[in-house]
Coordinates of C-alpha atoms in Angstrom, one line a residue:
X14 CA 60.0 19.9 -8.4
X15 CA 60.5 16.2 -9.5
X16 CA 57.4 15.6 -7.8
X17 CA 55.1 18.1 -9.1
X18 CA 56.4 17.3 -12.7
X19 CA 55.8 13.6 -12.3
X20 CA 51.4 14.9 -11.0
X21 CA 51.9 17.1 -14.2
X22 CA 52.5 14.4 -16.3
X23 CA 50.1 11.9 -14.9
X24 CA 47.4 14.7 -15.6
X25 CA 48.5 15.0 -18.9
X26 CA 48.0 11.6 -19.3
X27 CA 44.9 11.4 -17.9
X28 CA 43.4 14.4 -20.3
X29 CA 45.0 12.0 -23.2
X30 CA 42.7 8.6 -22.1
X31 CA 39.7 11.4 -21.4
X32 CA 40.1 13.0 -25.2
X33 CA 41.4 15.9 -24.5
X34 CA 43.8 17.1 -27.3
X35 CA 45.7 19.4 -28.9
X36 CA 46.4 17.7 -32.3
X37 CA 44.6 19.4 -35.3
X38 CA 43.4 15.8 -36.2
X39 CA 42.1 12.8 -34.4
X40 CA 43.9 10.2 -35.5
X41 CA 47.0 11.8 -34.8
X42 CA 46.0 11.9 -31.4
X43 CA 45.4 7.9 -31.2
X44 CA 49.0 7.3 -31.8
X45 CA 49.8 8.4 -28.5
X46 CA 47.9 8.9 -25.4
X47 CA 50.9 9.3 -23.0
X48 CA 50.1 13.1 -22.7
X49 CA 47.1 15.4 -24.3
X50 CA 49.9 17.7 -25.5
X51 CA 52.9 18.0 -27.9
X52 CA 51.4 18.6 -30.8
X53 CA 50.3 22.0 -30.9
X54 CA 51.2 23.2 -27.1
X55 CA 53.4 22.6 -23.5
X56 CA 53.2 23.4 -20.0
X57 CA 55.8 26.1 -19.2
X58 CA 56.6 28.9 -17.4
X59 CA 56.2 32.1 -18.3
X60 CA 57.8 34.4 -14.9
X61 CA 56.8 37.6 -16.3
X62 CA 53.7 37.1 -17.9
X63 CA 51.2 35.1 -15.7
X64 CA 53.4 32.3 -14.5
X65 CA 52.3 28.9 -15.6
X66 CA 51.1 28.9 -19.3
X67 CA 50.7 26.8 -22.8
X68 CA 53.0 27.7 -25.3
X69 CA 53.7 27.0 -28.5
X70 CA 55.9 23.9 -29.7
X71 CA 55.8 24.6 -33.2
X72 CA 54.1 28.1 -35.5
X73 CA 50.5 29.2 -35.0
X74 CA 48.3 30.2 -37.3
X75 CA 45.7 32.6 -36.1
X76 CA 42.3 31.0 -36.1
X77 CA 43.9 27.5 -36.0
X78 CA 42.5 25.0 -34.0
X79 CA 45.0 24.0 -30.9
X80 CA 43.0 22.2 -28.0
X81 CA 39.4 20.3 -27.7
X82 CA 37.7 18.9 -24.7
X83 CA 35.2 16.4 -25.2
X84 CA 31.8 17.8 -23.1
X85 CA 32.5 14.4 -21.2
X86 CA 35.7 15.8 -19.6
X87 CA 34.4 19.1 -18.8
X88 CA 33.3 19.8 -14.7
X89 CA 29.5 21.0 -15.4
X90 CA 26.7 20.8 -12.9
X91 CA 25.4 18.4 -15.0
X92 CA 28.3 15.9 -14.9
X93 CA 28.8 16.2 -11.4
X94 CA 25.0 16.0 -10.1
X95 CA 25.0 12.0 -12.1
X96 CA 25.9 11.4 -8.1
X97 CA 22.4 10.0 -7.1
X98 CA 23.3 11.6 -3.3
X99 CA 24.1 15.0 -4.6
X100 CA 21.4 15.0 -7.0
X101 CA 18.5 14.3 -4.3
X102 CA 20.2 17.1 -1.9
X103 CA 20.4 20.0 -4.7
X104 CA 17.1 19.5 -5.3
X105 CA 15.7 19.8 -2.4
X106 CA 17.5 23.4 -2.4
X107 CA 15.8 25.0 -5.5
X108 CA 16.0 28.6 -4.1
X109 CA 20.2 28.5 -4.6
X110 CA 21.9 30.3 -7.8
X111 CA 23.5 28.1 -10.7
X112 CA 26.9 29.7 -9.7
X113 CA 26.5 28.2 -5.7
X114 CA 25.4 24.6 -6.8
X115 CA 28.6 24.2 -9.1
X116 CA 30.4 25.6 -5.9
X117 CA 29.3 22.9 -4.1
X118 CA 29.6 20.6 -7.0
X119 CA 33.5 21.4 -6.4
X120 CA 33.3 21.3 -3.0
X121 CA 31.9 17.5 -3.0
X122 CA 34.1 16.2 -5.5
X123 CA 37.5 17.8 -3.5
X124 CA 35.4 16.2 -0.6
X125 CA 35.5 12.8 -2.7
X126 CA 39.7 12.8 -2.6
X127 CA 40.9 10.4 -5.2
X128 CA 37.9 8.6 -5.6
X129 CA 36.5 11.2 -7.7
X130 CA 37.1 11.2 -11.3
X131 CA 38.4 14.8 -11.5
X132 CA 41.0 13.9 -9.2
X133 CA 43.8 14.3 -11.4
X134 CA 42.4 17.5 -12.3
X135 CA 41.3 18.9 -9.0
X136 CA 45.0 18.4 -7.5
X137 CA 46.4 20.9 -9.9
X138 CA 44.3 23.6 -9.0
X139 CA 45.6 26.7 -6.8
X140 CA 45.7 26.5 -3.4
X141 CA 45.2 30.2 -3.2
X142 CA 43.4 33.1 -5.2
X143 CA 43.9 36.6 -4.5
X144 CA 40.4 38.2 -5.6
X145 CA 39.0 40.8 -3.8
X146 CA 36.6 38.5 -1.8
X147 CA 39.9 36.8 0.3
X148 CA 41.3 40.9 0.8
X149 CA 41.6 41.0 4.7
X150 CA 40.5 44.7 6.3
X151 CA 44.3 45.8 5.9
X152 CA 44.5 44.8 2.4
X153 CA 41.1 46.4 1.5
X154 CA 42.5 49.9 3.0
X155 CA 45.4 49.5 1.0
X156 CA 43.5 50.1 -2.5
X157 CA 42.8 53.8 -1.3
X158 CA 40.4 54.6 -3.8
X159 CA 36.5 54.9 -2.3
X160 CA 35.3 53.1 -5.7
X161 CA 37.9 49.8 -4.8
X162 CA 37.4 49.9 -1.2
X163 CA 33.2 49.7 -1.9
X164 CA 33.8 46.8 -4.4
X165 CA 35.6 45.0 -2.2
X166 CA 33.2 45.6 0.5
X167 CA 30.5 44.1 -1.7
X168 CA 32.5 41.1 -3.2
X169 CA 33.2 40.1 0.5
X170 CA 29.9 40.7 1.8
X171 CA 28.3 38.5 -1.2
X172 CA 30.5 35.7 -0.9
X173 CA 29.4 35.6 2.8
X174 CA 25.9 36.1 2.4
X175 CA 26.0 33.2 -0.5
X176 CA 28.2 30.5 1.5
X177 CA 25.3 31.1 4.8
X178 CA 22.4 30.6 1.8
X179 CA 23.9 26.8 0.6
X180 CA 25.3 25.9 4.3
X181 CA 22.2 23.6 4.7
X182 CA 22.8 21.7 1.3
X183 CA 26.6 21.7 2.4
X184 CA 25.1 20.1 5.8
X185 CA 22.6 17.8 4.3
X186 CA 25.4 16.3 2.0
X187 CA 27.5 15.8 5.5
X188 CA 30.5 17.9 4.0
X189 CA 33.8 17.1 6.4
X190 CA 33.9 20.7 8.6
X191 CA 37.3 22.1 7.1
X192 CA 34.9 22.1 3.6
X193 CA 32.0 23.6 5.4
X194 CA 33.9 27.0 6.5
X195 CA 33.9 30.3 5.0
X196 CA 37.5 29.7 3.8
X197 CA 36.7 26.9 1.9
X198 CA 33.8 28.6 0.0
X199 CA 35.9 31.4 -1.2
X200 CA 38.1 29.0 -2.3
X201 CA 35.8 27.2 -4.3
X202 CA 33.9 30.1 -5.4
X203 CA 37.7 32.0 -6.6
X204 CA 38.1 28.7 -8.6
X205 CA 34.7 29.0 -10.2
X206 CA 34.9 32.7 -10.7
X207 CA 38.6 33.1 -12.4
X208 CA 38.5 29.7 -13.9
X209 CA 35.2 28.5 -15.5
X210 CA 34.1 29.1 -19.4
X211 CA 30.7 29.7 -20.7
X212 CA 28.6 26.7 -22.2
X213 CA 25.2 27.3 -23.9
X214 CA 23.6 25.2 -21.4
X215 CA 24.2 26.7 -18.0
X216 CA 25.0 30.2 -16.9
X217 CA 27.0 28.8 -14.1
X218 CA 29.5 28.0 -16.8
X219 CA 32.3 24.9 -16.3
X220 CA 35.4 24.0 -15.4
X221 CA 37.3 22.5 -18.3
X222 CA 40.6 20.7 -17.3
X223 CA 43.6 21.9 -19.7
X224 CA 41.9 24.5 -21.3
X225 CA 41.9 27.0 -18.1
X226 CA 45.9 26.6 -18.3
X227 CA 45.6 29.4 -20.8
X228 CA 46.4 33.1 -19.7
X229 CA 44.7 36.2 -20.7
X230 CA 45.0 38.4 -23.0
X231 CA 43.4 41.7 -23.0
X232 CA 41.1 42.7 -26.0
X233 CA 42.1 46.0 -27.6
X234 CA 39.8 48.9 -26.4
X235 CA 36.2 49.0 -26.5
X236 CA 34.3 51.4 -28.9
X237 CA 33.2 54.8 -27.6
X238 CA 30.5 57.3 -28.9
X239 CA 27.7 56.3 -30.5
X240 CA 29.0 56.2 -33.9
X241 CA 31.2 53.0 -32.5
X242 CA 28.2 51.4 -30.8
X243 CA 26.1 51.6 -34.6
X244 CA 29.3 50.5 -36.8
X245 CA 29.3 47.3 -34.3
X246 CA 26.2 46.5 -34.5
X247 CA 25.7 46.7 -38.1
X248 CA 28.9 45.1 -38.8
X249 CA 28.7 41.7 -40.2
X250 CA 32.2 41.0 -41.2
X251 CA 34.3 38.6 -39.7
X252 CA 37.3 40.4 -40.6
X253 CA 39.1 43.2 -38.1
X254 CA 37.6 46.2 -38.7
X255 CA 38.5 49.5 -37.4
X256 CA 36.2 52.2 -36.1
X257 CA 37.4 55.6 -36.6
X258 CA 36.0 59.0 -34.9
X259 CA 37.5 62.2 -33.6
X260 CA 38.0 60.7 -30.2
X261 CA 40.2 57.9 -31.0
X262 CA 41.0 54.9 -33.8
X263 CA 40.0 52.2 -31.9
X264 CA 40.9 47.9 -33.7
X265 CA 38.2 45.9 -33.1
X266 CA 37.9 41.9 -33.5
X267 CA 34.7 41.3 -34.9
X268 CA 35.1 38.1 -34.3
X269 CA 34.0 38.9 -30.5
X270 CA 30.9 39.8 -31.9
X271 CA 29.2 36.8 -30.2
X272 CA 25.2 36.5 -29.9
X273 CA 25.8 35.1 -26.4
X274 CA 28.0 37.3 -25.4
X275 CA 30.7 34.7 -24.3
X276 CA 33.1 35.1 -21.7
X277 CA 35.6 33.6 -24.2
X278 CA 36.5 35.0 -27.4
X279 CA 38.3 32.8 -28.8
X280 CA 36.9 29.3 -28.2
X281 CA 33.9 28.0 -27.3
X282 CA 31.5 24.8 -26.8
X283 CA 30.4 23.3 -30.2
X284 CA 27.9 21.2 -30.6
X285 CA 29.0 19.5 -34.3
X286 CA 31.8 17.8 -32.7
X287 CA 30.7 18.2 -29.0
X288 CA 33.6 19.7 -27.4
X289 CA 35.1 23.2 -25.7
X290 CA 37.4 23.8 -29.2
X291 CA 40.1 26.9 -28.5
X292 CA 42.1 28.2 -31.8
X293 CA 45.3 30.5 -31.8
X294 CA 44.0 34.1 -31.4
X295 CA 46.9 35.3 -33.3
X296 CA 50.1 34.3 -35.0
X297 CA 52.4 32.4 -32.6
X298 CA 56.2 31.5 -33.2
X299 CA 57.9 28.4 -31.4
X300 CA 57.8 29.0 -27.7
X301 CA 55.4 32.4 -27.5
X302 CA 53.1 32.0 -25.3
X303 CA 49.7 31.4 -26.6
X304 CA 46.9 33.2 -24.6
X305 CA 43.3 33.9 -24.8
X306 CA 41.2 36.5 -24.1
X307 CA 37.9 36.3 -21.4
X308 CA 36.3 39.5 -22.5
X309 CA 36.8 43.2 -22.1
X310 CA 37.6 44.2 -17.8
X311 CA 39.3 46.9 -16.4
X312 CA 41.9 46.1 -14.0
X313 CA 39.7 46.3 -10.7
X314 CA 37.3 43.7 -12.5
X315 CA 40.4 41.3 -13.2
X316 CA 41.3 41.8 -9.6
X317 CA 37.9 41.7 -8.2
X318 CA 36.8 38.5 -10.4
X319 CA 40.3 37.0 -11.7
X320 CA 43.1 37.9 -8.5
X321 CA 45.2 40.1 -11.1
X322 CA 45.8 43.0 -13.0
X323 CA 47.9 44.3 -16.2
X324 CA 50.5 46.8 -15.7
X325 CA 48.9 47.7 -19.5
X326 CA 45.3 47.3 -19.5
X327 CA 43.8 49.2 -22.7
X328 CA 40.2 48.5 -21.2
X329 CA 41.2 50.2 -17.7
X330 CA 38.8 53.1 -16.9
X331 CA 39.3 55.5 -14.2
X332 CA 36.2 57.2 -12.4
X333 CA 36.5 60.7 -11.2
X334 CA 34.2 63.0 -9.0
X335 CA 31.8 64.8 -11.1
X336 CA 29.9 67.8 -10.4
X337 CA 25.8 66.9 -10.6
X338 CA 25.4 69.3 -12.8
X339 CA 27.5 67.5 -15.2
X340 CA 25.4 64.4 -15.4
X341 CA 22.1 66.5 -16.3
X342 CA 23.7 68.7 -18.7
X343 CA 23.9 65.4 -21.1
X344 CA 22.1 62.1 -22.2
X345 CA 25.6 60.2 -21.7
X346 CA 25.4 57.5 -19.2
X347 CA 27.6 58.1 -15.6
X348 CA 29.0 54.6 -17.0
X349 CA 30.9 56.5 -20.4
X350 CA 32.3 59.4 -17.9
X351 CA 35.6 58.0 -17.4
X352 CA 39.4 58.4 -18.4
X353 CA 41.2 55.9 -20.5
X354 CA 44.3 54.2 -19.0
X355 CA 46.4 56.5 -21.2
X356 CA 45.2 59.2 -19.6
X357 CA 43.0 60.7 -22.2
X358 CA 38.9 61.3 -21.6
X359 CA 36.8 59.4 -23.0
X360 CA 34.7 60.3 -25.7
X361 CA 31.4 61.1 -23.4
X362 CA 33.2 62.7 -21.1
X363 CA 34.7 65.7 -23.4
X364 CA 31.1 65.9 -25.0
X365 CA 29.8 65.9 -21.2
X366 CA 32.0 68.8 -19.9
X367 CA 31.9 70.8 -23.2
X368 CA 27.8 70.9 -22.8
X369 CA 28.1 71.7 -18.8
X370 CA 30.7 74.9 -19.6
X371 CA 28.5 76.0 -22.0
X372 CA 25.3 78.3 -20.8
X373 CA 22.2 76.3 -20.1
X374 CA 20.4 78.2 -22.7
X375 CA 22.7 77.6 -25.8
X376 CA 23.4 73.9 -25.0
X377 CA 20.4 73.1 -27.3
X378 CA 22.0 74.6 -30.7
X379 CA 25.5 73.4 -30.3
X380 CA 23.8 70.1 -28.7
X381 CA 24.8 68.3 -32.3
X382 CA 28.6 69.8 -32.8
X383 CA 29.3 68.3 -28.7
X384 CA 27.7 64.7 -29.3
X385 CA 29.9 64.6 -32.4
X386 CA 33.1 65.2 -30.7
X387 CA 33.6 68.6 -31.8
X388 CA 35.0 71.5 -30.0
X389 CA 32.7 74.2 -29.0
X390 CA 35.0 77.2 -28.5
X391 CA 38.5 77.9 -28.0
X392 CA 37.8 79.6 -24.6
X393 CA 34.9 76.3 -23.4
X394 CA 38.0 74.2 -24.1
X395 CA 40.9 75.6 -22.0
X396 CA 38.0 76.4 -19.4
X397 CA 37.3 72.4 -19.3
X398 CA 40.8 70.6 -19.3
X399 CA 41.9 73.4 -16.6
X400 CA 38.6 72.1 -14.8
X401 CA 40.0 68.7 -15.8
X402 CA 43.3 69.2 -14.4
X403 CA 42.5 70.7 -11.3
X404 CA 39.8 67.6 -10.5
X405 CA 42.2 65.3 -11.2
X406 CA 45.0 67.1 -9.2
X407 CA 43.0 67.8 -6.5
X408 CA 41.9 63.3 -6.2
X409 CA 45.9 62.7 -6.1
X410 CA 46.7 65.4 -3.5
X411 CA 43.7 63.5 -1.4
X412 CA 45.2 60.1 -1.5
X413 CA 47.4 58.8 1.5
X414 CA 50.3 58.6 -0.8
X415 CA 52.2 59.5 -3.8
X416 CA 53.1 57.9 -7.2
X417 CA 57.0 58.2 -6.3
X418 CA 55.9 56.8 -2.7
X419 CA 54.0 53.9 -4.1
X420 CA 56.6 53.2 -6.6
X421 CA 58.9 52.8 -3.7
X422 CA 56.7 50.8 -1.7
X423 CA 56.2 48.3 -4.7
X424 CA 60.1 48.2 -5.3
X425 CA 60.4 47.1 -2.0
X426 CA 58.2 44.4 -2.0
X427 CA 59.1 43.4 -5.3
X428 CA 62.7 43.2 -4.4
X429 CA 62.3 42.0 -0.7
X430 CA 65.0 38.8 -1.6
X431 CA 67.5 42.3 -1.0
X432 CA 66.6 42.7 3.0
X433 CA 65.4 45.8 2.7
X434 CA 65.4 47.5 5.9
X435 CA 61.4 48.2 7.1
X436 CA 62.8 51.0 9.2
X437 CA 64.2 53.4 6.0
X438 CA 60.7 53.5 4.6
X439 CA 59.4 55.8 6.6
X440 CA 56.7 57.3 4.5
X441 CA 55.2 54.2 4.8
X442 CA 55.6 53.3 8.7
X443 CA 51.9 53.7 9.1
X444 CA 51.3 51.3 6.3
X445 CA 53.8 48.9 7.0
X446 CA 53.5 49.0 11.1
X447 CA 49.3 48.0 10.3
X448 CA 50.6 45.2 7.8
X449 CA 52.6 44.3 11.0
X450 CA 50.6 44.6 13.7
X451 CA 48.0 42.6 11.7
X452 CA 50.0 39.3 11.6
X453 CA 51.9 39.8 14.8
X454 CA 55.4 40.6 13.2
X455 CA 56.3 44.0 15.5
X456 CA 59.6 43.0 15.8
X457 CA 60.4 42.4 11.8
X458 CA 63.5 44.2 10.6
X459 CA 62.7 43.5 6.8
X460 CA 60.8 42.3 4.2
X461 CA 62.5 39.0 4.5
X462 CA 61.0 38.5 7.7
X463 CA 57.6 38.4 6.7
X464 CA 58.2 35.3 4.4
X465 CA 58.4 32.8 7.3
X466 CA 55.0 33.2 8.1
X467 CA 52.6 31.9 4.7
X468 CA 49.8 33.6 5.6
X469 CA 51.8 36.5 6.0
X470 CA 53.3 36.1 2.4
X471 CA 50.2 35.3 1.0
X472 CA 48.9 38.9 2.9
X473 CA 51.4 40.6 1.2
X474 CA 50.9 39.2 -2.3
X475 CA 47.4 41.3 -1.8
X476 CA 49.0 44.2 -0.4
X477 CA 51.0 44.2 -3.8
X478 CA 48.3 44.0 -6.0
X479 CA 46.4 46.7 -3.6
X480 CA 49.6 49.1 -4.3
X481 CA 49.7 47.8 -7.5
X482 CA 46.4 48.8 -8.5
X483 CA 46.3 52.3 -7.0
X484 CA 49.7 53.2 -8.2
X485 CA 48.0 52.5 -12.0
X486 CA 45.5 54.5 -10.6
X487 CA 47.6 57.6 -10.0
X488 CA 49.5 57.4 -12.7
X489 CA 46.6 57.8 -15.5
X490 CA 45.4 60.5 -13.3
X491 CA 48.8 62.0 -13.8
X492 CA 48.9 61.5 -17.5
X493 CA 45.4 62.8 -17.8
X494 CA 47.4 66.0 -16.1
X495 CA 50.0 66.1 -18.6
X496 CA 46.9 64.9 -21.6
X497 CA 45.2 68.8 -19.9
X498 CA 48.7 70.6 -20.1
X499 CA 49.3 69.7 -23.6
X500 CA 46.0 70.9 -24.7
X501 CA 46.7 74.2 -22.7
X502 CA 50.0 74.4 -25.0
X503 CA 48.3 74.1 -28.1
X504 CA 46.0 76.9 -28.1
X505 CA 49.3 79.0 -26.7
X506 CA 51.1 78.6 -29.9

């Protein structure tokens, strides 16, 4: 621990002489350049809520300015290709994406050891990621779901196909062989994927040391309907507004209204003072946690691009089998037919199901009452949350386990420092004999066990998030259950 705080502060430092700062004026930054921080934010740990973090040393303002980064200390393409070597070999492979010549832009400067001038930086990245392009086969079959299992399938399959399309550069720039393996691409390519922010410039985006300490924070939900969609769009106010229709009151930042659609929404690169500039997205006491937000993702997008997930997402949809006939009966995109992570359905979706109940030859005069969120009947109603219901009932009973099940599971795991036996969860011995059997560990009697063995643990910290995932799953199914029943009771009394 001494150790790693004696790197952290020798990174700090190193920010300090680079620019990097989080003093709201410059020459209160010259006074000291022992450490970029202290004057706005810290390093610390935050167990519950993303781990490592900046928080707050002193009161927030929302919309205050707390950290820039001078476009010299930021990890672009640009920066890195000033190597003469690099920039001749990257050339010479025009066909590759943006996204795989700042992977290899990593790749050679963690190649470079401390003889790069990142190094400070590059030591305090993770040594792991858990997106879905490093889940294992086991892990994969763990999310249960046909929708998680196929992006997973394609996340891996892409990374794959990517790494064989820039082996030659990695060859022509004589890359040492442990940085010429898959493992190290996914590596890489997690880092550039959870970590880099947009610039203007290049839609490979950059690495910007200090500023990716900050953890997310999830915008509040999108606008549905197409009243929401106009009201944004027309909206030039840079004030929270709030979009109200009969689906739902839904706050939204306008500030996220960005032209370039950012991946951050609250900071960004400007060009007046050329730096990556971040301000306080909200009103922060001493020792909060200050976070930022990377856009709008449900929690298989944070998984599949980030390696986690929010036990509360308010942008998490859930995706359930629709008739055909349901997608014809209405102009709403397959994309809107989903069910909110409070177990409610979405705006489209209602409007979708109310048109399909209704007969094919009256849909056209009560077309207008549907796409404005109105109910049709009393009787199209019940006949479509009981439809509802059922659907949704019928996806859980399919599923290889239960909420309680996977709420048992997760306990398990989440409190393996207890030796829980392996051998008195037997709904799971399928699941857990396959975890087993996959890292030779037969003869384990607990959770306990499996923590010898790193990649092992690190296995398991995916199998988490995998139960994690399709527990949240369930359980919106099962409030959209309860969302159905309570409709049912109201047009009872």
């Amino acid at each position: 621990m001494e150790q790693e705080q004696q790197r952290l502060e020798s990174f700090l430092t190193w920010a300090a002489q680079l620019g990097i700062s989080d003093s709201s004026t410059t020459s209160q930054h010259r006074h000291s350049l022992s450490s970029c921080l202290g004057s706005s934010l810290s390093v610390s740990h935050f167990p519950h809520s993303g781990g490592r973090g900046l928080g707050a040393v002193r009161g927030l303002k929302r919309g205050e300015i707390i950290l820039r980064v001078p476009k010299s200390a930021l990890m672009t393409r640009e920066n890195v290709m000033e190597d003469k070597k690099l920039c001749v070999a990257v050339n010479r492979h025009s066909s590759l994406s943006s996204a795989q010549i700042l992977i290899v832009c990593l790749l050679y400067e963690m190649g470079k050891g401390k003889t790069s001038r990142w190094h400070p930086y590059l030591v305090h990245l993770p040594n792991t990621y858990d997106i879905l392009a490093t889940f294992g086969e086991f892990e994969k079959r763990a999310l249960q779901v046909d929708e998680a299992l196929w992006v997973t399938e394609k996340a891996i399959i892409k990374a794959k196909s990517e790494w064989k399309e820039a082996h030659p550069l990695m060859e022509d720039l004589m890359f040492k062989p442990q940085l010429l393996t898959f493992k190290a691409w996914v590596w890489a390519a997690a880092t550039i994927s959870s970590r880099t922010l947009h610039i203007p410039w290049d839609e490979a985006g950059c690495l910007c040391p200090v500023g990716d300490l900050f953890n997310y924070d999830a915008p509040g939900a999108e606008p549905s309907g197409i009243e929401g969609v106009e009201h944004l769009l027309s909206n030039s106010s840079i004030h929270d507004t709030v979009i109200s229709n009969e689906d739902e009151n839904i706050a939204i930042d306008a500030e996220q209204l960005d032209s370039h659609s950012q991946r951050l929404t609250d900071g960004g690169f400007e060009e007046d003072v050329n730096a990556y500039c971040f301000y306080a997205r909200a009103h922060y006491k001493k020792g909060d946690q200050v976070l930022l937000c990377y856009g709008t993702y449900t929690n298989l997008e944070l998984l599949e691009h980030y390696g986690f997930l929010l036990q509360e997402n308010p942008n998490d949809k859930i995706f359930i089998p629709l008739d055909p006939a349901i997608y014809s009966s209405t102009s709403w995109s397959k994309e809107s037919l989903y069910i909110h992570h409070d177990g409610k359905p979405s705006f489209a979706l209602l409007a979708a199901l109310r048109l399909w109940a209704t007969p094919q030859n009256k849909r056209r005069y009560v077309g207008h009452l549907a796409y404005s969120g109105s109910q049709l009947s009393a009787d199209n109603e019940i006949f479509i949350v009981k439809w509802l219901s059922k659907t949704c009932d019928a996806v859980l009973k399919n599923l290889p386990t239960s909420v309680d099940e996977d709420t048992m599971l997760l306990n398990a795991m989440v409190y393996s420092q207890d030796s829980m036996d392996i051998t008195k969860l037997m709904s799971f011995r399928d699941e857990i004999y396959s975890f087993l059997e996959a890292h030779n560990m037969k003869d384990a009697h607990s959770f306990n066990d499996i923590f010898f063995s790193r990649k092992a643990r690190r296995s398991m910290n995916r199998w988490k998030l995998a139960v994690q995932w399709r527990l949240r799953y369930k359980r919106v199914l099962a409030d959209c259950i309860s969302y159905c029943n309570e409709t049912l009771n109201s047009f009872m009394t």
